[in-house]
Amino acid sequence: MDYIENFLAYLANERRYSQHTITSYSNDLNQFCVYLSNECELENITLAEPKHLRQWVVSLRGEKINVVSINRKISALRSFYKFLCKNEIVKSNPASRLSNIKAPKKLPEFVPQDKMDTLLDSDTMFPDTDDGRRDRLMIELFYATGIRESELINIRCGDIDLMSKTIKVVGKGNKARIVPLLDEVCQMIRPFMGMAEQYLFTTKKGRKMYARLVYRIINKYLVTTNAVSHNSPHVLRHSFATGMLNNGADINAIKELLGHANLSATQIYTHVTYEKLNKVYKQAHPRA
């Protein structure tokens, strides 16, 4: 277990991984330890061989675990054993030839622009209270910038420049980027501004906002749109990107705004647009 704890500390302190990823990797590696103990009679994770890793993956597939979750567990194993090799705790990496499972590509869900307009322009949806104003700002900020949930949670007041109408966010790999803000969003932010080191969004007790609470807030409002099956903060990121593309934004600009490392991650939104056009074509063409 000390090996796992050291690995997680390395991810947090040196690689600057998000807390969400660190928690997921911790759960994955501890689950693998349980499997090794129960099924392979191995009490030390450093003694695992390639066959043990492959057997675990096969067992996960047999349990019908989501392919995305299995691939994350595989990534956790690869990163963990690479760390052990680097620190000369194991001589060879048993996960070096462990490949991801090919998953069917799913198009991202998004809320159509008209439904987002109805939600955000409503006079009754957001109560005139501190919580109501906070909730609206949160949704407006997600939809206006396309930032990730973890990026929103970590925004400090000092990251916001209302004069230049920009916000600095820190994304995956601890990479910072500057994102423009709409005038209306700047006006909404102004009452929430405090000391530079204070977080923009906090709980009622003044503590840093956490992911589960953000999800509950976003879910509460998005469910009223009846537009998607998963009413998560990430849906607003998809809605931002799809809306930008549908309104003529250059895909490379969208890539930079989203903080994608590769254009291939952004190009999935072109497929969303194509699906929409294809649907309209089939509904409207007289010979369809």
mmCIF file of N, CA, C and O in Angstrom, residues 19-101:
data_model
loop_
_atom_site.group_PDB
_atom_site.id
_atom_site.type_symbol
_atom_site.label_atom_id
_atom_site.label_comp_id
_atom_site.label_asym_id
_atom_site.label_seq_id
_atom_site.Cartn_x
_atom_site.Cartn_y
_atom_site.Cartn_z
ATOM 1 N N GLN A 19 -7.606 16.079 -8.473
ATOM 2 C CA GLN A 19 -8.000 15.234 -7.350
ATOM 3 C C GLN A 19 -8.939 14.122 -7.807
ATOM 4 O O GLN A 19 -8.905 13.004 -7.279
ATOM 5 N N HIS A 20 -9.762 14.431 -8.789
ATOM 6 C CA HIS A 20 -10.690 13.430 -9.328
ATOM 7 C C HIS A 20 -9.929 12.244 -9.911
ATOM 8 O O HIS A 20 -10.262 11.079 -9.635
ATOM 9 N N THR A 21 -8.887 12.518 -10.707
ATOM 10 C CA THR A 21 -8.091 11.458 -11.308
ATOM 11 C C THR A 21 -7.339 10.668 -10.245
ATOM 12 O O THR A 21 -7.270 9.427 -10.301
ATOM 13 N N ILE A 22 -6.779 11.362 -9.273
ATOM 14 C CA ILE A 22 -6.029 10.696 -8.206
ATOM 15 C C ILE A 22 -6.935 9.758 -7.417
ATOM 16 O O ILE A 22 -6.566 8.616 -7.109
ATOM 17 N N THR A 23 -8.137 10.205 -7.104
ATOM 18 C CA THR A 23 -9.095 9.359 -6.382
ATOM 19 C C THR A 23 -9.467 8.134 -7.214
ATOM 20 O O THR A 23 -9.535 7.014 -6.692
ATOM 21 N N SER A 24 -9.688 8.349 -8.507
ATOM 22 C CA SER A 24 -10.042 7.231 -9.387
ATOM 23 C C SER A 24 -8.906 6.217 -9.466
ATOM 24 O O SER A 24 -9.129 5.004 -9.367
ATOM 25 N N TYR A 25 -7.669 6.696 -9.641
ATOM 26 C CA TYR A 25 -6.514 5.794 -9.721
ATOM 27 C C TYR A 25 -6.326 5.035 -8.407
ATOM 28 O O TYR A 25 -5.971 3.853 -8.406
ATOM 29 N N SER A 26 -6.557 5.712 -7.303
ATOM 30 C CA SER A 26 -6.450 5.063 -5.991
ATOM 31 C C SER A 26 -7.440 3.916 -5.878
ATOM 32 O O SER A 26 -7.080 2.800 -5.461
ATOM 33 N N ASN A 27 -8.676 4.173 -6.264
ATOM 34 C CA ASN A 27 -9.702 3.126 -6.216
ATOM 35 C C ASN A 27 -9.338 1.966 -7.145
ATOM 36 O O ASN A 27 -9.477 0.792 -6.788
ATOM 37 N N ASP A 28 -8.851 2.299 -8.355
ATOM 38 C CA ASP A 28 -8.497 1.271 -9.335
ATOM 39 C C ASP A 28 -7.385 0.364 -8.812
ATOM 40 O O ASP A 28 -7.473 -0.870 -8.914
ATOM 41 N N LEU A 29 -6.339 0.965 -8.281
ATOM 42 C CA LEU A 29 -5.194 0.180 -7.824
ATOM 43 C C LEU A 29 -5.537 -0.652 -6.598
ATOM 44 O O LEU A 29 -5.076 -1.797 -6.453
ATOM 45 N N ASN A 30 -6.360 -0.111 -5.732
ATOM 46 C CA ASN A 30 -6.776 -0.880 -4.556
ATOM 47 C C ASN A 30 -7.695 -2.036 -4.940
ATOM 48 O O ASN A 30 -7.640 -3.114 -4.342
ATOM 49 N N GLN A 31 -8.517 -1.828 -5.964
ATOM 50 C CA GLN A 31 -9.350 -2.920 -6.475
ATOM 51 C C GLN A 31 -8.467 -4.021 -7.061
ATOM 52 O O GLN A 31 -8.753 -5.213 -6.893
ATOM 53 N N PHE A 32 -7.407 -3.630 -7.748
ATOM 54 C CA PHE A 32 -6.493 -4.611 -8.320
ATOM 55 C C PHE A 32 -5.786 -5.399 -7.213
ATOM 56 O O PHE A 32 -5.573 -6.613 -7.341
ATOM 57 N N CYS A 33 -5.445 -4.729 -6.132
ATOM 58 C CA CYS A 33 -4.822 -5.412 -4.992
ATOM 59 C C CYS A 33 -5.755 -6.483 -4.424
ATOM 60 O O CYS A 33 -5.315 -7.591 -4.089
ATOM 61 N N VAL A 34 -7.027 -6.139 -4.318
ATOM 62 C CA VAL A 34 -8.012 -7.100 -3.808
ATOM 63 C C VAL A 34 -8.109 -8.293 -4.746
ATOM 64 O O VAL A 34 -8.171 -9.450 -4.308
ATOM 65 N N TYR A 35 -8.111 -8.016 -6.050
ATOM 66 C CA TYR A 35 -8.166 -9.097 -7.038
ATOM 67 C C TYR A 35 -6.939 -10.004 -6.906
ATOM 68 O O TYR A 35 -7.060 -11.239 -6.915
ATOM 69 N N LEU A 36 -5.752 -9.419 -6.787
ATOM 70 C CA LEU A 36 -4.525 -10.203 -6.667
ATOM 71 C C LEU A 36 -4.568 -11.102 -5.430
ATOM 72 O O LEU A 36 -4.150 -12.263 -5.468
ATOM 73 N N SER A 37 -5.088 -10.554 -4.348
ATOM 74 C CA SER A 37 -5.155 -11.319 -3.110
ATOM 75 C C SER A 37 -6.170 -12.452 -3.196
ATOM 76 O O SER A 37 -5.878 -13.594 -2.819
ATOM 77 N N ASN A 38 -7.355 -12.136 -3.719
ATOM 78 C CA ASN A 38 -8.447 -13.117 -3.733
ATOM 79 C C ASN A 38 -8.306 -14.170 -4.824
ATOM 80 O O ASN A 38 -8.639 -15.339 -4.617
ATOM 81 N N GLU A 39 -7.841 -13.745 -5.995
ATOM 82 C CA GLU A 39 -7.833 -14.648 -7.153
ATOM 83 C C GLU A 39 -6.460 -15.221 -7.493
ATOM 84 O O GLU A 39 -6.370 -16.266 -8.127
ATOM 85 N N CYS A 40 -5.417 -14.533 -7.085
ATOM 86 C CA CYS A 40 -4.064 -14.962 -7.482
ATOM 87 C C CYS A 40 -3.178 -15.313 -6.284
ATOM 88 O O CYS A 40 -2.019 -15.720 -6.471
ATOM 89 N N GLU A 41 -3.713 -15.085 -5.066
ATOM 90 C CA GLU A 41 -2.966 -15.348 -3.835
ATOM 91 C C GLU A 41 -1.654 -14.576 -3.784
ATOM 92 O O GLU A 41 -0.625 -15.067 -3.321
ATOM 93 N N LEU A 42 -1.721 -13.359 -4.289
ATOM 94 C CA LEU A 42 -0.569 -12.448 -4.229
ATOM 95 C C LEU A 42 -0.909 -11.296 -3.295
ATOM 96 O O LEU A 42 -1.912 -10.606 -3.491
ATOM 97 N N GLU A 43 -0.081 -11.073 -2.300
ATOM 98 C CA GLU A 43 -0.340 -10.009 -1.337
ATOM 99 C C GLU A 43 0.477 -8.755 -1.612
ATOM 100 O O GLU A 43 0.355 -7.766 -0.905
ATOM 101 N N ASN A 44 1.313 -8.808 -2.632
ATOM 102 C CA ASN A 44 2.175 -7.672 -2.948
ATOM 103 C C ASN A 44 1.990 -7.302 -4.415
ATOM 104 O O ASN A 44 2.260 -8.116 -5.304
ATOM 105 N N ILE A 45 1.560 -6.090 -4.661
ATOM 106 C CA ILE A 45 1.258 -5.646 -6.028
ATOM 107 C C ILE A 45 2.510 -5.611 -6.906
ATOM 108 O O ILE A 45 2.411 -5.682 -8.134
ATOM 109 N N THR A 46 3.677 -5.527 -6.291
ATOM 110 C CA THR A 46 4.913 -5.488 -7.078
ATOM 111 C C THR A 46 5.266 -6.851 -7.677
ATOM 112 O O THR A 46 6.154 -6.947 -8.535
ATOM 113 N N LEU A 47 4.588 -7.910 -7.238
ATOM 114 C CA LEU A 47 4.860 -9.259 -7.735
ATOM 115 C C LEU A 47 3.952 -9.652 -8.895
ATOM 116 O O LEU A 47 4.078 -10.746 -9.436
ATOM 117 N N ALA A 48 3.058 -8.765 -9.280
ATOM 118 C CA ALA A 48 2.119 -9.075 -10.362
ATOM 119 C C ALA A 48 2.854 -9.246 -11.688
ATOM 120 O O ALA A 48 3.815 -8.532 -11.980
ATOM 121 N N GLU A 49 2.384 -10.211 -12.473
ATOM 122 C CA GLU A 49 2.944 -10.487 -13.792
ATOM 123 C C GLU A 49 1.943 -10.050 -14.867
ATOM 124 O O GLU A 49 0.768 -9.822 -14.568
ATOM 125 N N PRO A 50 2.414 -9.938 -16.116
ATOM 126 C CA PRO A 50 1.494 -9.523 -17.190
ATOM 127 C C PRO A 50 0.213 -10.345 -17.244
ATOM 128 O O PRO A 50 -0.864 -9.813 -17.492
ATOM 129 N N LYS A 51 0.315 -11.667 -16.984
ATOM 130 C CA LYS A 51 -0.876 -12.518 -17.049
ATOM 131 C C LYS A 51 -1.915 -12.127 -16.003
ATOM 132 O O LYS A 51 -3.120 -12.225 -16.236
ATOM 133 N N HIS A 52 -1.456 -11.675 -14.839
ATOM 134 C CA HIS A 52 -2.386 -11.264 -13.789
ATOM 135 C C HIS A 52 -3.166 -10.016 -14.208
ATOM 136 O O HIS A 52 -4.366 -9.904 -13.937
ATOM 137 N N LEU A 53 -2.474 -9.097 -14.861
ATOM 138 C CA LEU A 53 -3.131 -7.875 -15.327
ATOM 139 C C LEU A 53 -4.158 -8.208 -16.402
ATOM 140 O O LEU A 53 -5.280 -7.687 -16.384
ATOM 141 N N ARG A 54 -3.770 -9.071 -17.339
ATOM 142 C CA ARG A 54 -4.699 -9.451 -18.411
ATOM 143 C C ARG A 54 -5.920 -10.175 -17.852
ATOM 144 O O ARG A 54 -7.051 -9.929 -18.291
ATOM 145 N N GLN A 55 -5.693 -11.037 -16.878
ATOM 146 C CA GLN A 55 -6.802 -11.774 -16.270
ATOM 147 C C GLN A 55 -7.779 -10.830 -15.571
ATOM 148 O O GLN A 55 -8.992 -11.040 -15.607
ATOM 149 N N TRP A 56 -7.218 -9.795 -14.933
ATOM 150 C CA TRP A 56 -8.087 -8.838 -14.251
ATOM 151 C C TRP A 56 -8.968 -8.097 -15.252
ATOM 152 O O TRP A 56 -10.161 -7.930 -15.033
ATOM 153 N N VAL A 57 -8.358 -7.688 -16.366
ATOM 154 C CA VAL A 57 -9.122 -6.989 -17.396
ATOM 155 C C VAL A 57 -10.229 -7.887 -17.939
ATOM 156 O O VAL A 57 -11.366 -7.448 -18.135
ATOM 157 N N VAL A 58 -9.909 -9.165 -18.165
ATOM 158 C CA VAL A 58 -10.911 -10.112 -18.648
ATOM 159 C C VAL A 58 -12.050 -10.243 -17.643
ATOM 160 O O VAL A 58 -13.227 -10.283 -18.013
ATOM 161 N N SER A 59 -11.705 -10.285 -16.363
ATOM 162 C CA SER A 59 -12.739 -10.407 -15.329
ATOM 163 C C SER A 59 -13.631 -9.167 -15.277
ATOM 164 O O SER A 59 -14.840 -9.267 -15.050
ATOM 165 N N LEU A 60 -13.034 -8.007 -15.514
ATOM 166 C CA LEU A 60 -13.813 -6.763 -15.527
ATOM 167 C C LEU A 60 -14.799 -6.763 -16.687
ATOM 168 O O LEU A 60 -15.952 -6.332 -16.547
ATOM 169 N N ARG A 61 -14.347 -7.249 -17.818
ATOM 170 C CA ARG A 61 -15.238 -7.330 -18.983
ATOM 171 C C ARG A 61 -16.369 -8.320 -18.717
ATOM 172 O O ARG A 61 -17.505 -8.105 -19.146
ATOM 173 N N GLY A 62 -16.036 -9.390 -17.983
ATOM 174 C CA GLY A 62 -17.054 -10.375 -17.636
ATOM 175 C C GLY A 62 -18.109 -9.806 -16.701
ATOM 176 O O GLY A 62 -19.265 -10.239 -16.716
ATOM 177 N N GLU A 63 -17.703 -8.812 -15.908
ATOM 178 C CA GLU A 63 -18.645 -8.141 -15.005
ATOM 179 C C GLU A 63 -19.411 -7.027 -15.715
ATOM 180 O O GLU A 63 -20.213 -6.322 -15.103
ATOM 181 N N LYS A 64 -19.132 -6.873 -17.007
ATOM 182 C CA LYS A 64 -19.790 -5.868 -17.848
ATOM 183 C C LYS A 64 -19.547 -4.444 -17.341
ATOM 184 O O LYS A 64 -20.429 -3.589 -17.371
ATOM 185 N N ILE A 65 -18.312 -4.217 -16.864
ATOM 186 C CA ILE A 65 -17.904 -2.876 -16.472
ATOM 187 C C ILE A 65 -17.799 -2.017 -17.730
ATOM 188 O O ILE A 65 -17.375 -2.487 -18.786
ATOM 189 N N ASN A 66 -18.176 -0.757 -17.619
ATOM 190 C CA ASN A 66 -18.108 0.177 -18.739
ATOM 191 C C ASN A 66 -16.696 0.211 -19.336
ATOM 192 O O ASN A 66 -15.708 0.244 -18.608
ATOM 193 N N VAL A 67 -16.619 0.185 -20.669
ATOM 194 C CA VAL A 67 -15.322 0.158 -21.358
ATOM 195 C C VAL A 67 -14.464 1.361 -20.977
ATOM 196 O O VAL A 67 -13.246 1.242 -20.797
ATOM 197 N N VAL A 68 -15.079 2.519 -20.845
ATOM 198 C CA VAL A 68 -14.328 3.728 -20.469
ATOM 199 C C VAL A 68 -13.692 3.542 -19.093
ATOM 200 O O VAL A 68 -12.533 3.914 -18.867
ATOM 201 N N SER A 69 -14.426 2.939 -18.164
ATOM 202 C CA SER A 69 -13.896 2.695 -16.817
ATOM 203 C C SER A 69 -12.754 1.693 -16.856
ATOM 204 O O SER A 69 -11.746 1.852 -16.151
ATOM 205 N N ILE A 70 -12.903 0.639 -17.661
ATOM 206 C CA ILE A 70 -11.839 -0.366 -17.771
ATOM 207 C C ILE A 70 -10.574 0.274 -18.342
ATOM 208 O O ILE A 70 -9.463 0.032 -17.856
ATOM 209 N N ASN A 71 -10.720 1.098 -19.368
ATOM 210 C CA ASN A 71 -9.555 1.753 -19.970
ATOM 211 C C ASN A 71 -8.869 2.690 -18.985
ATOM 212 O O ASN A 71 -7.640 2.833 -19.013
ATOM 213 N N ARG A 72 -9.654 3.334 -18.116
ATOM 214 C CA ARG A 72 -9.029 4.177 -17.088
ATOM 215 C C ARG A 72 -8.232 3.314 -16.112
ATOM 216 O O ARG A 72 -7.145 3.689 -15.670
ATOM 217 N N LYS A 73 -8.746 2.142 -15.751
ATOM 218 C CA LYS A 73 -8.036 1.236 -14.851
ATOM 219 C C LYS A 73 -6.737 0.753 -15.511
ATOM 220 O O LYS A 73 -5.698 0.624 -14.843
ATOM 221 N N ILE A 74 -6.795 0.486 -16.803
ATOM 222 C CA ILE A 74 -5.593 0.087 -17.544
ATOM 223 C C ILE A 74 -4.567 1.218 -17.517
ATOM 224 O O ILE A 74 -3.367 0.984 -17.316
ATOM 225 N N SER A 75 -5.028 2.449 -17.704
ATOM 226 C CA SER A 75 -4.124 3.615 -17.648
ATOM 227 C C SER A 75 -3.500 3.748 -16.267
ATOM 228 O O SER A 75 -2.312 4.085 -16.132
ATOM 229 N N ALA A 76 -4.308 3.466 -15.232
ATOM 230 C CA ALA A 76 -3.793 3.527 -13.858
ATOM 231 C C ALA A 76 -2.674 2.504 -13.657
ATOM 232 O O ALA A 76 -1.629 2.811 -13.071
ATOM 233 N N LEU A 77 -2.887 1.286 -14.166
ATOM 234 C CA LEU A 77 -1.869 0.239 -14.044
ATOM 235 C C LEU A 77 -0.601 0.615 -14.807
ATOM 236 O O LEU A 77 0.518 0.450 -14.292
ATOM 237 N N ARG A 78 -0.761 1.107 -16.025
ATOM 238 C CA ARG A 78 0.420 1.473 -16.827
ATOM 239 C C ARG A 78 1.227 2.566 -16.131
ATOM 240 O O ARG A 78 2.459 2.494 -16.044
ATOM 241 N N SER A 79 0.539 3.588 -15.649
ATOM 242 C CA SER A 79 1.236 4.694 -14.981
ATOM 243 C C SER A 79 1.901 4.232 -13.686
ATOM 244 O O SER A 79 3.020 4.640 -13.371
ATOM 245 N N PHE A 80 1.212 3.378 -12.941
ATOM 246 C CA PHE A 80 1.732 2.906 -11.655
ATOM 247 C C PHE A 80 2.999 2.081 -11.837
ATOM 248 O O PHE A 80 4.021 2.328 -11.176
ATOM 249 N N TYR A 81 2.964 1.126 -12.765
ATOM 250 C CA TYR A 81 4.136 0.267 -12.941
ATOM 251 C C TYR A 81 5.280 1.013 -13.626
ATOM 252 O O TYR A 81 6.463 0.697 -13.403
ATOM 253 N N LYS A 82 4.959 2.005 -14.426
ATOM 254 C CA LYS A 82 6.011 2.857 -15.000
ATOM 255 C C LYS A 82 6.722 3.613 -13.883
ATOM 256 O O LYS A 82 7.949 3.776 -13.896
ATOM 257 N N PHE A 83 5.941 4.074 -12.901
ATOM 258 C CA PHE A 83 6.495 4.761 -11.729
ATOM 259 C C PHE A 83 7.397 3.825 -10.933
ATOM 260 O O PHE A 83 8.493 4.207 -10.496
ATOM 261 N N LEU A 84 6.952 2.564 -10.746
ATOM 262 C CA LEU A 84 7.762 1.590 -10.003
ATOM 263 C C LEU A 84 9.061 1.282 -10.731
ATOM 264 O O LEU A 84 10.118 1.135 -10.098
ATOM 265 N N CYS A 85 8.999 1.177 -12.068
ATOM 266 C CA CYS A 85 10.215 0.932 -12.856
ATOM 267 C C CYS A 85 11.189 2.093 -12.735
ATOM 268 O O CYS A 85 12.397 1.898 -12.562
ATOM 269 N N LYS A 86 10.641 3.289 -12.832
ATOM 270 C CA LYS A 86 11.472 4.496 -12.763
ATOM 271 C C LYS A 86 12.220 4.564 -11.430
ATOM 272 O O LYS A 86 13.366 5.027 -11.372
ATOM 273 N N ASN A 87 11.569 4.086 -10.372
ATOM 274 C CA ASN A 87 12.175 4.124 -9.040
ATOM 275 C C ASN A 87 12.857 2.800 -8.672
ATOM 276 O O ASN A 87 13.203 2.579 -7.507
ATOM 277 N N GLU A 88 13.017 1.939 -9.688
ATOM 278 C CA GLU A 88 13.742 0.670 -9.551
ATOM 279 C C GLU A 88 13.161 -0.228 -8.463
ATOM 280 O O GLU A 88 13.884 -0.953 -7.766
ATOM 281 N N ILE A 89 11.840 -0.172 -8.330
ATOM 282 C CA ILE A 89 11.152 -1.049 -7.375
ATOM 283 C C ILE A 89 10.812 -2.373 -8.048
ATOM 284 O O ILE A 89 10.810 -3.423 -7.414
ATOM 285 N N VAL A 90 10.534 -2.324 -9.353
ATOM 286 C CA VAL A 90 10.366 -3.540 -10.156
ATOM 287 C C VAL A 90 11.317 -3.453 -11.338
ATOM 288 O O VAL A 90 11.679 -2.356 -11.789
ATOM 289 N N LYS A 91 11.734 -4.624 -11.841
ATOM 290 C CA LYS A 91 12.708 -4.646 -12.934
ATOM 291 C C LYS A 91 12.070 -4.422 -14.298
ATOM 292 O O LYS A 91 12.698 -3.869 -15.199
ATOM 293 N N SER A 92 10.838 -4.886 -14.457
ATOM 294 C CA SER A 92 10.163 -4.722 -15.744
ATOM 295 C C SER A 92 8.716 -4.320 -15.508
ATOM 296 O O SER A 92 8.152 -4.584 -14.432
ATOM 297 N N ASN A 93 8.134 -3.699 -16.504
ATOM 298 C CA ASN A 93 6.771 -3.182 -16.399
ATOM 299 C C ASN A 93 5.785 -4.224 -16.921
ATOM 300 O O ASN A 93 5.697 -4.447 -18.135
ATOM 301 N N PRO A 94 5.011 -4.863 -16.036
ATOM 302 C CA PRO A 94 4.066 -5.886 -16.485
ATOM 303 C C PRO A 94 2.896 -5.319 -17.284
ATOM 304 O O PRO A 94 2.144 -6.068 -17.906
ATOM 305 N N ALA A 95 2.749 -3.989 -17.261
ATOM 306 C CA ALA A 95 1.638 -3.360 -17.981
ATOM 307 C C ALA A 95 2.075 -2.774 -19.315
ATOM 308 O O ALA A 95 1.265 -2.151 -20.007
ATOM 309 N N SER A 96 3.347 -2.978 -19.690
ATOM 310 C CA SER A 96 3.873 -2.313 -20.884
ATOM 311 C C SER A 96 3.138 -2.713 -22.159
ATOM 312 O O SER A 96 3.040 -1.922 -23.091
ATOM 313 N N ARG A 97 2.628 -3.944 -22.210
ATOM 314 C CA ARG A 97 1.933 -4.402 -23.409
ATOM 315 C C ARG A 97 0.418 -4.494 -23.201
ATOM 316 O O ARG A 97 -0.282 -5.097 -24.018
ATOM 317 N N LEU A 98 -0.040 -3.917 -22.140
ATOM 318 C CA LEU A 98 -1.477 -3.921 -21.860
ATOM 319 C C LEU A 98 -2.146 -2.808 -22.663
ATOM 320 O O LEU A 98 -1.868 -1.623 -22.453
ATOM 321 N N SER A 99 -2.997 -3.173 -23.596
ATOM 322 C CA SER A 99 -3.621 -2.195 -24.498
ATOM 323 C C SER A 99 -5.026 -1.841 -24.054
ATOM 324 O O SER A 99 -5.719 -2.652 -23.427
ATOM 325 N N ASN A 100 -5.436 -0.640 -24.403
ATOM 326 C CA ASN A 100 -6.804 -0.217 -24.138
ATOM 327 C C ASN A 100 -7.788 -1.021 -24.981
ATOM 328 O O ASN A 100 -7.456 -1.490 -26.073
ATOM 329 N N ILE A 101 -8.980 -1.163 -24.472
ATOM 330 C CA ILE A 101 -10.052 -1.822 -25.209
ATOM 331 C C ILE A 101 -10.662 -0.791 -26.154
ATOM 332 O O ILE A 101 -10.924 0.347 -25.756
#
